[in-house]
Short mmCIF file of C-alpha atoms in Angstrom, two decimals:
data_model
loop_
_atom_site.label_atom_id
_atom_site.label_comp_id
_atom_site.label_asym_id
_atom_site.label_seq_id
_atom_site.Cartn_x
_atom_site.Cartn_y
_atom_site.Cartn_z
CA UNK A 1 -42.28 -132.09 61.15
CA UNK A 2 -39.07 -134.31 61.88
CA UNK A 3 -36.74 -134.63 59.39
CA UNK A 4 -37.26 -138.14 58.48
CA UNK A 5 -40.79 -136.87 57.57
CA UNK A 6 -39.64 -133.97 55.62
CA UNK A 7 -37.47 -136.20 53.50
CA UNK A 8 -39.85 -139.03 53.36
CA UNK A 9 -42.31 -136.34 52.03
CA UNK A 10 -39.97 -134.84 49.23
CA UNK A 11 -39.36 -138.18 48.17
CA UNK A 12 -42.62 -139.10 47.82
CA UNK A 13 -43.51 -136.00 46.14
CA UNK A 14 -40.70 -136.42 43.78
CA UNK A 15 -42.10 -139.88 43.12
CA UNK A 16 -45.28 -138.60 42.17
CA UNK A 17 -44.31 -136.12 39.94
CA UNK A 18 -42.22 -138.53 38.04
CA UNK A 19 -45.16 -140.84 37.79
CA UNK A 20 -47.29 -137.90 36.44
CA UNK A 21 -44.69 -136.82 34.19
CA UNK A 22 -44.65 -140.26 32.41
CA UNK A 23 -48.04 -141.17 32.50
CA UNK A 24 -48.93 -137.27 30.84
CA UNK A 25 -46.09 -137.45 28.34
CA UNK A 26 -46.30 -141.39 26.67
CA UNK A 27 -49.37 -142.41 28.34
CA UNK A 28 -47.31 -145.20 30.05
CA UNK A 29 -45.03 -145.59 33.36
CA UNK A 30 -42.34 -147.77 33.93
CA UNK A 31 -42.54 -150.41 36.42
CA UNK A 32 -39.63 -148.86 38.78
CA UNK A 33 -41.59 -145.40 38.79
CA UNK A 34 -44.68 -146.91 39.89
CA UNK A 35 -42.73 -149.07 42.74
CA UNK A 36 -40.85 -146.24 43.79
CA UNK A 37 -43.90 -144.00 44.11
CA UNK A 38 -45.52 -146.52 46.10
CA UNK A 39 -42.83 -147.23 48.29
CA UNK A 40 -42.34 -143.82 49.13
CA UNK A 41 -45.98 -143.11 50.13
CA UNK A 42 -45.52 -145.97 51.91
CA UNK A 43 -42.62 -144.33 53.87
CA UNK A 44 -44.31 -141.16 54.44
CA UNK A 45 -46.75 -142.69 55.89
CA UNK A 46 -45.09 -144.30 58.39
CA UNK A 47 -42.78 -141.72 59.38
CA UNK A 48 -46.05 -139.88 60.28
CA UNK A 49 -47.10 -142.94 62.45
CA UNK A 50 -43.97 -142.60 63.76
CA UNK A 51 -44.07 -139.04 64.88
CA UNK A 52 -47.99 -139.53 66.25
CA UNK A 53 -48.78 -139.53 69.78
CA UNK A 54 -49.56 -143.03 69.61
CA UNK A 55 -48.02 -145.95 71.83
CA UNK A 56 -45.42 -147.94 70.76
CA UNK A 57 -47.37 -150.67 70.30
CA UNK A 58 -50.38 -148.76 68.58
CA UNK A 59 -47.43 -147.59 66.00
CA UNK A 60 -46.66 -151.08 65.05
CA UNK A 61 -49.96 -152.08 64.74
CA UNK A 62 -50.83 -149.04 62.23
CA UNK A 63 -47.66 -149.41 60.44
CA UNK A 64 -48.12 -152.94 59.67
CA UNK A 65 -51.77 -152.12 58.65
CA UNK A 66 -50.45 -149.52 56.35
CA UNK A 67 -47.68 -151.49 55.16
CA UNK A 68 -50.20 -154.38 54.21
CA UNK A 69 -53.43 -152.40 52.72
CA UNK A 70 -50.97 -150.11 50.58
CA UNK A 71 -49.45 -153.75 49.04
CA UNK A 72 -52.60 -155.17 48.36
CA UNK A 73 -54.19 -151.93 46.65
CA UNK A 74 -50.76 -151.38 44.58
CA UNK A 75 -50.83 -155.19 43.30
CA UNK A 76 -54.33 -154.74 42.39
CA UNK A 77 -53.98 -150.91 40.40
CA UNK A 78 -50.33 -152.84 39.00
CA UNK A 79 -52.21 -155.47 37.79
CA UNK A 80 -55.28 -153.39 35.79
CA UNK A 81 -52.14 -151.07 34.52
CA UNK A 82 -49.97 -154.32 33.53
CA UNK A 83 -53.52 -155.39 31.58
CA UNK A 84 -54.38 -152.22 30.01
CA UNK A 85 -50.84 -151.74 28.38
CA UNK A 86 -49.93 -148.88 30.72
CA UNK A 87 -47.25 -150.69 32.51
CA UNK A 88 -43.63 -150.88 31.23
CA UNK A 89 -42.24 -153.43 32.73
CA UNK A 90 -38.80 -152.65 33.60
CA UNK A 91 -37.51 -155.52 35.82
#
């Protein structure tokens, strides 16, 4: 693994435990831990992209395809958290 990946990944694990923390404990996250874990899935991803095999062209492609399907499925989940009262907005 490159180091960009190793530190994408702690983040993202740190992100997630955070999320789990709150959601266990009050039954509720705030709005900055849920963008924060999904931003730094987001970034793990793409650092893997980034260390593939693929061309550079391929990598933009995928990245951009990641980038845009983890958006849309984050706005969606925000929304049915938002609407069940799980979501503390914090911004």
């Amino acid at each position: 693994m490159t180091k960009e990946q190793v530190l994408a990944l702690q983040r993202a694990d740190f992100a997630v435990a955070k999320f789990i923390e709150e959601i266990l404990g009050s039954g509720h996250i705030k709005e900055y831990t849920f963008d924060e874990t999904r931003d730094s899935a987001l970034e793990c991803a793409k650092q893997n992209i980034e260390a593939s095999s693929l061309t550079e062209r391929e990598k933009y492609v995928a990245k951009e395809s990641v980038d845009k399907a983890v958006h849309e499925i984050a706005k969606i989940f925000k929304k049915g958290m938002i609407e069940s009262g799980r979501l503390i907005k914090t911004k």
